[in-house]
Short mmCIF file of C-alpha atoms in Angstrom, two decimals:
data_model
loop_
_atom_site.label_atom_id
_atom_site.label_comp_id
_atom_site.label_asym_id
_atom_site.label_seq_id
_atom_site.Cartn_x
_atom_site.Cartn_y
_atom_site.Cartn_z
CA UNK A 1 0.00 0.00 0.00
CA UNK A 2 1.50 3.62 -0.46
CA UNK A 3 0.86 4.93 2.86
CA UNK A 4 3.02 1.90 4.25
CA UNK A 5 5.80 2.40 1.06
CA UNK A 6 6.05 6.27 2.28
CA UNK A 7 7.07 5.81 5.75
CA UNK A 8 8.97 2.52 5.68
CA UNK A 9 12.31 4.26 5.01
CA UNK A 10 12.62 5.91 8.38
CA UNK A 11 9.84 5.10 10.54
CA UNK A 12 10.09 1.69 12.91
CA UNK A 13 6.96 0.67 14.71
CA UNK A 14 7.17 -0.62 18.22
CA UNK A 15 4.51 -2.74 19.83
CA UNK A 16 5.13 -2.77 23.43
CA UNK A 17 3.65 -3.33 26.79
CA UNK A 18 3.69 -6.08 29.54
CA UNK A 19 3.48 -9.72 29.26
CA UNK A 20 0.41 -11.29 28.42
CA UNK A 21 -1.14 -8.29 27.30
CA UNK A 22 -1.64 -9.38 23.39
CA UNK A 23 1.22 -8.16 21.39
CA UNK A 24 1.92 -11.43 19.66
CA UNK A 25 -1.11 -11.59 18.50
CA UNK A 26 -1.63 -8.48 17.13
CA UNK A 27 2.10 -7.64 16.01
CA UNK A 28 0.97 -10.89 13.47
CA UNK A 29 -1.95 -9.18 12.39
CA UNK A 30 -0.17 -5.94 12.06
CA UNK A 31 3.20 -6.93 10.16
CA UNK A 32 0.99 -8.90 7.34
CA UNK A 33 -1.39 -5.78 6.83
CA UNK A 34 1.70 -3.65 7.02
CA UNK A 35 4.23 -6.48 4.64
CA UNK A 36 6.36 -6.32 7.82
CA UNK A 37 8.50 -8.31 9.79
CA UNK A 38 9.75 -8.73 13.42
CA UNK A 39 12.16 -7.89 15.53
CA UNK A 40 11.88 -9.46 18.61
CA UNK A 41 13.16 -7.75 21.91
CA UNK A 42 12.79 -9.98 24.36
CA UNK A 43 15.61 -10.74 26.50
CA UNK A 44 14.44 -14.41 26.79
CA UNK A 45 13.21 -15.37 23.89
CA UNK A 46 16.90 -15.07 22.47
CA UNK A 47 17.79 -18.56 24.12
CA UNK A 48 17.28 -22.18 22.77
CA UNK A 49 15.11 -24.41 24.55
CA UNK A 50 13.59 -21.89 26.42
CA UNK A 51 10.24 -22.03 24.71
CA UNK A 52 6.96 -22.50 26.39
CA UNK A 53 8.24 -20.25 29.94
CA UNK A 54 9.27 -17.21 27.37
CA UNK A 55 5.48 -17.61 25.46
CA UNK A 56 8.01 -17.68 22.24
CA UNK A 57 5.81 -17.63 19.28
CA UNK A 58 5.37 -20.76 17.43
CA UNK A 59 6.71 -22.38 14.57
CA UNK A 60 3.51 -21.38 12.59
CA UNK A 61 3.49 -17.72 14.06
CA UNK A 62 6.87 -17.87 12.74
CA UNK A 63 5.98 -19.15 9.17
CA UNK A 64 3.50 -16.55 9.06
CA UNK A 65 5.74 -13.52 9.47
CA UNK A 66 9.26 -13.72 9.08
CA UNK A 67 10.86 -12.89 12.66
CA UNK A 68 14.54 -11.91 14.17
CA UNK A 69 16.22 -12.39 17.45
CA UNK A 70 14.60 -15.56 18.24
CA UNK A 71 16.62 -18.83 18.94
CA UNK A 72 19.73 -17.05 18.84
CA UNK A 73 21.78 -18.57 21.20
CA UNK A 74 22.56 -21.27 24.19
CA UNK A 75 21.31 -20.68 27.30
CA UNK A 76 24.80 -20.79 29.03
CA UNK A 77 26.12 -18.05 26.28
CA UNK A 78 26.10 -14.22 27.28
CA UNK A 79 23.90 -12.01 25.11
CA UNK A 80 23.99 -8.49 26.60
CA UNK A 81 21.80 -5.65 25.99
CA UNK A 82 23.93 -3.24 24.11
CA UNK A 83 25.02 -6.35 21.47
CA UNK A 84 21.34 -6.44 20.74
CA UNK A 85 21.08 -2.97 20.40
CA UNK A 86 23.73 -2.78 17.94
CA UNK A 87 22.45 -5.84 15.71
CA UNK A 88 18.87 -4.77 16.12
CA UNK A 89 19.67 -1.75 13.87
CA UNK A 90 21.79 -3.44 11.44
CA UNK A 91 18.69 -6.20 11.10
CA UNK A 92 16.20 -3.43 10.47
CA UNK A 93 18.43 -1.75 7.98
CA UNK A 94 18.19 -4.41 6.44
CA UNK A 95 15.04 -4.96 6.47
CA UNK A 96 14.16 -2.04 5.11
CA UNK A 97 16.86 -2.56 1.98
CA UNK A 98 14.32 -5.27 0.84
CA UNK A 99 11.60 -2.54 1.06
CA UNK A 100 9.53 -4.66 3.96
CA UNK A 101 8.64 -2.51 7.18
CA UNK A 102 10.63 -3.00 10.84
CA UNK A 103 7.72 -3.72 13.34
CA UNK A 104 9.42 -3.86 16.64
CA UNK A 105 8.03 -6.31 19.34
CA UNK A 106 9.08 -7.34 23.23
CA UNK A 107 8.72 -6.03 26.51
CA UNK A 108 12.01 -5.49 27.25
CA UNK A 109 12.78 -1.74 28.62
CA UNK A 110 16.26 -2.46 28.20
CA UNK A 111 16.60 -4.07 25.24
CA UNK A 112 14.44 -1.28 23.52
CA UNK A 113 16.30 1.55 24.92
CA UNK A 114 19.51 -0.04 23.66
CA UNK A 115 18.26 0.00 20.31
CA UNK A 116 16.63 3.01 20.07
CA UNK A 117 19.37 5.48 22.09
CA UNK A 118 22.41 3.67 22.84
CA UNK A 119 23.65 2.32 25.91
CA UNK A 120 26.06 5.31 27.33
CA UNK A 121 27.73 4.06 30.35
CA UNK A 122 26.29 6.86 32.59
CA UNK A 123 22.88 5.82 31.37
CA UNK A 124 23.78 2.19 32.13
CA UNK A 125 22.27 0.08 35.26
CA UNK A 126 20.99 -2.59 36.61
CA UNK A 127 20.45 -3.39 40.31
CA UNK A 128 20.61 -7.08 40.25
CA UNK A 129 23.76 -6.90 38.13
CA UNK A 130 25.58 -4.30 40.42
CA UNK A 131 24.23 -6.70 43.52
CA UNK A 132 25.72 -9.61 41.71
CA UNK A 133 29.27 -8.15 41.26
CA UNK A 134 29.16 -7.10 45.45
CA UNK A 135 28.59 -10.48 46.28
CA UNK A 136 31.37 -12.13 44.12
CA UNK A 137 33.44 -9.63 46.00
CA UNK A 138 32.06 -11.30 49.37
CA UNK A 139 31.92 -14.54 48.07
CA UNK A 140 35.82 -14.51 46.45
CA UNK A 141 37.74 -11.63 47.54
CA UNK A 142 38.86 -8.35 46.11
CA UNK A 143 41.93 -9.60 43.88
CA UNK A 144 39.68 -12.61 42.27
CA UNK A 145 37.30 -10.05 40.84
CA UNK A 146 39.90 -7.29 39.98
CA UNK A 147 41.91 -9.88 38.33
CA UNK A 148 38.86 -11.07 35.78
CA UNK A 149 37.99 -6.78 35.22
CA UNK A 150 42.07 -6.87 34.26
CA UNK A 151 41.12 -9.80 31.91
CA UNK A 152 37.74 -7.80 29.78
CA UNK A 153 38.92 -3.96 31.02
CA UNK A 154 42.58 -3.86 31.11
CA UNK A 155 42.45 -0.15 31.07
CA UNK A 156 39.80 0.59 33.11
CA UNK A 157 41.98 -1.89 35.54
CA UNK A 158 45.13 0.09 34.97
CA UNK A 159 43.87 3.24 36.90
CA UNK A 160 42.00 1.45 39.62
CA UNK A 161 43.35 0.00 42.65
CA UNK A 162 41.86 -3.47 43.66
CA UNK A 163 40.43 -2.21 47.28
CA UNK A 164 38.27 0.14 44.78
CA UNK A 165 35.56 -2.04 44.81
CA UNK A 166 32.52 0.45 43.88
CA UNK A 167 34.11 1.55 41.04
CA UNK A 168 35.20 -2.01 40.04
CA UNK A 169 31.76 -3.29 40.35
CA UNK A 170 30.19 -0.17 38.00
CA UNK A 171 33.26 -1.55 35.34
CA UNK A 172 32.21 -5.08 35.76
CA UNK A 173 28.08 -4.08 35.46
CA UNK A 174 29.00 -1.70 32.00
CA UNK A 175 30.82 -4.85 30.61
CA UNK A 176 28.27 -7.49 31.59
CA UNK A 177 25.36 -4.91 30.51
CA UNK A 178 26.55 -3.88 27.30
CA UNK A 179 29.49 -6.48 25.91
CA UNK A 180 32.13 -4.02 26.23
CA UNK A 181 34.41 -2.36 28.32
CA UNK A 182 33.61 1.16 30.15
CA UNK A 183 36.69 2.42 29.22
CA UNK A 184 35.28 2.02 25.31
CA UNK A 185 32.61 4.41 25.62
CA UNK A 186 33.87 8.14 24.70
CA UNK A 187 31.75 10.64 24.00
CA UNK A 188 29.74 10.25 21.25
CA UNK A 189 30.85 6.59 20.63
CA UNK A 190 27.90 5.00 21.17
CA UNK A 191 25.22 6.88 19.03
CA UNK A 192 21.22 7.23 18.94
CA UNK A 193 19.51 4.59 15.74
CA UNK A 194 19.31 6.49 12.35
CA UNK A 195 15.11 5.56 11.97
CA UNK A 196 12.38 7.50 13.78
CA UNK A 197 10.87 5.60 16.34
CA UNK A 198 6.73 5.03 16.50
CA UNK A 199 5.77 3.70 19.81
CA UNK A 200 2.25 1.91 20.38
CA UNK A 201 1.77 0.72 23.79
CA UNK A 202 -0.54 -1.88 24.26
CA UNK A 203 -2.73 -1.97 27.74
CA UNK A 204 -5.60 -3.46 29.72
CA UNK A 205 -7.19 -2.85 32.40
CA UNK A 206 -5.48 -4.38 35.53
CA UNK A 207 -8.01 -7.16 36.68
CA UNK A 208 -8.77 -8.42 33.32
CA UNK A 209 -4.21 -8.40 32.30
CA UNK A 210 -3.98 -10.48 35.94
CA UNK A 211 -6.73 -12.88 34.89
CA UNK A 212 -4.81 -13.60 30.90
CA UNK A 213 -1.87 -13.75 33.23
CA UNK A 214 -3.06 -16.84 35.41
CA UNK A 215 -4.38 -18.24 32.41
CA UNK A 216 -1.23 -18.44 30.34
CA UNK A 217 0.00 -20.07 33.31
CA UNK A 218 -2.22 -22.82 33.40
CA UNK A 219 -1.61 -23.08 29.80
CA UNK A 220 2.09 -23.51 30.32
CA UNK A 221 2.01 -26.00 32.58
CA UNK A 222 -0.67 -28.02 30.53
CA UNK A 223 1.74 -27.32 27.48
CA UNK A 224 4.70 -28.89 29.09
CA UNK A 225 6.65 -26.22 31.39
CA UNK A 226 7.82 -29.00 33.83
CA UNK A 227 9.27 -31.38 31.32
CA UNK A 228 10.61 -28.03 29.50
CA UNK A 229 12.72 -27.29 32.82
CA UNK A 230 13.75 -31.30 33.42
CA UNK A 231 14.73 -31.20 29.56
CA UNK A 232 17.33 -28.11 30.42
CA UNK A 233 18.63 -29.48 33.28
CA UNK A 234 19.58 -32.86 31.60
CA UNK A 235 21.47 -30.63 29.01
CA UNK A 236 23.26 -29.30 31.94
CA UNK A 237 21.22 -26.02 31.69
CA UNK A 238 20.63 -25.36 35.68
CA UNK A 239 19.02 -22.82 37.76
CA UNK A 240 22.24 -20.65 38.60
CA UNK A 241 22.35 -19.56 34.64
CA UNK A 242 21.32 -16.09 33.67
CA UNK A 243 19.07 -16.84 30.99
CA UNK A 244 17.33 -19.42 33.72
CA UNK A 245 16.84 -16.40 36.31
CA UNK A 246 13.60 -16.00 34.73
CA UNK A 247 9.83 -16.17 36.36
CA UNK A 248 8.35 -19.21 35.42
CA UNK A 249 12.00 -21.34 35.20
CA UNK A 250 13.12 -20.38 38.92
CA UNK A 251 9.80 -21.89 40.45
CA UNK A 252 9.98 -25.06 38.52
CA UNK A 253 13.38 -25.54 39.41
CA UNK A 254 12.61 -24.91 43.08
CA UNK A 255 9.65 -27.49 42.73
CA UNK A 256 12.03 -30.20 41.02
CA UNK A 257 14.36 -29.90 44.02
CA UNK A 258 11.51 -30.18 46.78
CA UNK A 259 11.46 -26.65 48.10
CA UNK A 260 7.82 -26.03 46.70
CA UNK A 261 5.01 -28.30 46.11
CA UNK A 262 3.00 -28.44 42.51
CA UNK A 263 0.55 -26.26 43.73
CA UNK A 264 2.57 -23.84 45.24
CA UNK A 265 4.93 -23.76 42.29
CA UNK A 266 1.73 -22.63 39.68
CA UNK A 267 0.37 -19.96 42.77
CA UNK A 268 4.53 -18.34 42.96
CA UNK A 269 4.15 -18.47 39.18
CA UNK A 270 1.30 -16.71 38.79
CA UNK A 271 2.24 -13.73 41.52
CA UNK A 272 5.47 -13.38 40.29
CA UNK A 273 4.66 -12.71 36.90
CA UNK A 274 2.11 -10.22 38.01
CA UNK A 275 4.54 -9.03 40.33
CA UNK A 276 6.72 -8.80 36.92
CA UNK A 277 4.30 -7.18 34.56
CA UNK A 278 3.99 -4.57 36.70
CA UNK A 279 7.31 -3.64 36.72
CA UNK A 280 7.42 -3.36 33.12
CA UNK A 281 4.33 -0.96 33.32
CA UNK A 282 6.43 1.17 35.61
CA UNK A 283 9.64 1.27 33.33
CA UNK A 284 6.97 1.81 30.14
CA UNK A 285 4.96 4.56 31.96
CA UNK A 286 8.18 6.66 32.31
CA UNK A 287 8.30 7.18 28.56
CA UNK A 288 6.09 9.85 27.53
CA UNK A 289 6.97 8.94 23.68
CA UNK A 290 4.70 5.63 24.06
CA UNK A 291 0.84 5.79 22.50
CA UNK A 292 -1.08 3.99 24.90
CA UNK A 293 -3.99 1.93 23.34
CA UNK A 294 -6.22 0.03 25.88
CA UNK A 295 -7.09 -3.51 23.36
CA UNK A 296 -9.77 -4.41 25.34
CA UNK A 297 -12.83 -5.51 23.34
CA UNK A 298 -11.30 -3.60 19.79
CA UNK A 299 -10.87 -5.64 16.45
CA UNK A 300 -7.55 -6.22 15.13
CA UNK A 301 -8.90 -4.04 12.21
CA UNK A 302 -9.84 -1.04 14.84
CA UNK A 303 -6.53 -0.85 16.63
CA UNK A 304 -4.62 -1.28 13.26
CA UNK A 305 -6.59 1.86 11.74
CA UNK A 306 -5.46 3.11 15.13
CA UNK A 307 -1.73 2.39 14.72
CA UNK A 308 -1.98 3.40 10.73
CA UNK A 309 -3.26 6.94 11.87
CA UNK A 310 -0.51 7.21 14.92
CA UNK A 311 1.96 6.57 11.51
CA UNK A 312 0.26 9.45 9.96
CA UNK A 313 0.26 12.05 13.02
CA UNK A 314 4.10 11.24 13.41
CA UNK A 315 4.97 12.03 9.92
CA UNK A 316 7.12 15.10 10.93
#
């Protein structure tokens, strides 16, 4: 259509919101009115094997609409955000060279800011990472940890003394964060993507996004979750991993080594993804360049019109 052949060239749509809100869905609706394809950014859905606790879309969805950044490594390979950021825009340049539009889909904060500004290493950060790198120092010592940032930083290391732990934990969390060393990033290194960004967000009211919640639970553990998890570990995949930190993998792993019972397992399940989709709504919320759309009772057709006039408004 002409209206889609106009603004393919610099405009990238991004369907976005918390899990279990409908994007899949809808981004396959969307990318074959549109003759799109795409570009996953979910930090889970990267990994092998990890299928039916990351909702990946299936091998039909798949067929359907051609997508990218799914299956892309091992779970016991490193994948950081800034690595995706950078071949997220060389995938939608491409993309776009065979004259198809870049429909970007996930509910990964990070992941999308990485692709869409950069990672700068003052931006950078990550709680659970900077906790992680304290308690190595606890666990191992001072000189264990400085000696691996000498090994993936060797300048950074250079300058830094090894009682300097805060400042060796912020190298550590920049490196494990974005694939490279802080000492890489000068100003203006790392630059903003070279499309114009079109964000839809999709939403629901609370009670009825908790309820699809608890039901693609119960749906993952009819589809196989359990024997997904015992299938991992007997490929040596186990719960310490950082692809495994995930909701939905931690409680099965806890349940297959007697710490919770079945039903308790599908209950910590259930309130932890809540618990999770509700963090995403906070990180989402802060962006005031998201559309919000509440998909509640509207036809694929209705919120598509929707999206098609957001392309139009945005033109400038």
């Amino acid at each position: 259509m002409n209206l889609t052949t106009d603004l393919r060239a610099h405009k990238v749509l991004f369907i976005i919101g918390p899990t279990a809100v409908g994007k899949t869905e809808l981004s396959l609706d969307v990318a074959e009115h549109l003759d799109g394809e795409i570009v996953s950014a979910d930090s889970r859905q990267i990994y092998k094997y990890l299928d039916i606790g990351t909702a990946k879309p299936t091998q039909t969805e798949r067929d359907r609409v051609p997508h990218h950044f799914i299956d892309i490594c091992y779970p016991d390979q490193n994948y950081s955000a800034g690595q995706y950021g950078r071949e997220a825009r060389i995938c939608i340049r491409q993309i776009q060279s065979r004259h198809k539009r870049a429909i970007v889909v996930g509910g990964s904060g990070f992941y999308i800011r990485a692709l869409v500004e950069g990672l700068f290493a003052p931006k950078m950060s990550d709680p659970a990472v900077k906790e992680k790198w304290r308690q190595q120092i606890r666990n191992v010592g001072n000189e264990k940890v400085f000696h691996l940032l000498k090994r993936v930083d060797p300048v950074t290391a250079e300058r830094l003394h090894p009682n300097d732990t805060q400042r060796i934990v912020r190298a550590l969390e920049v490196w494990e964060l974005s694939g490279r060393p802080i000492s890489a990033y000068r100003q203006g290194e790392e630059k903003a993507a070279d499309f114009v960004p079109v964000f839809i967000g999709l939403s629901r009211a609370r009670e009825i996004l908790y309820r699809r919640i608890d039901d693609r639970v119960d749906q993952m553990i009819a589809a196989g979750l359990v024997e997904e998890v015992k299938n991992l570990q007997k490929m040596g995949y186990g719960p310490k991993l950082n692809a495994l930190r995930t909701v939905g993998y931690q409680e099965v792993f806890d349940y297959l080594a007697g710490t919770l019972d079945y039903a308790t397992m599908i209950q910590t399940i259930k309130q932890n993804t809540r618990r999770f989709a509700k963090r995403q709504l906070t990180w989402f919320r802060r962006d005031l360049r998201i559309h919000w759309m509440d998909i509640e009772n509207k036809s694929p057709g209705d919120i598509q019109k929707k999206i098609l006039t957001k392309l139009v408004a945005d033109r400038e």
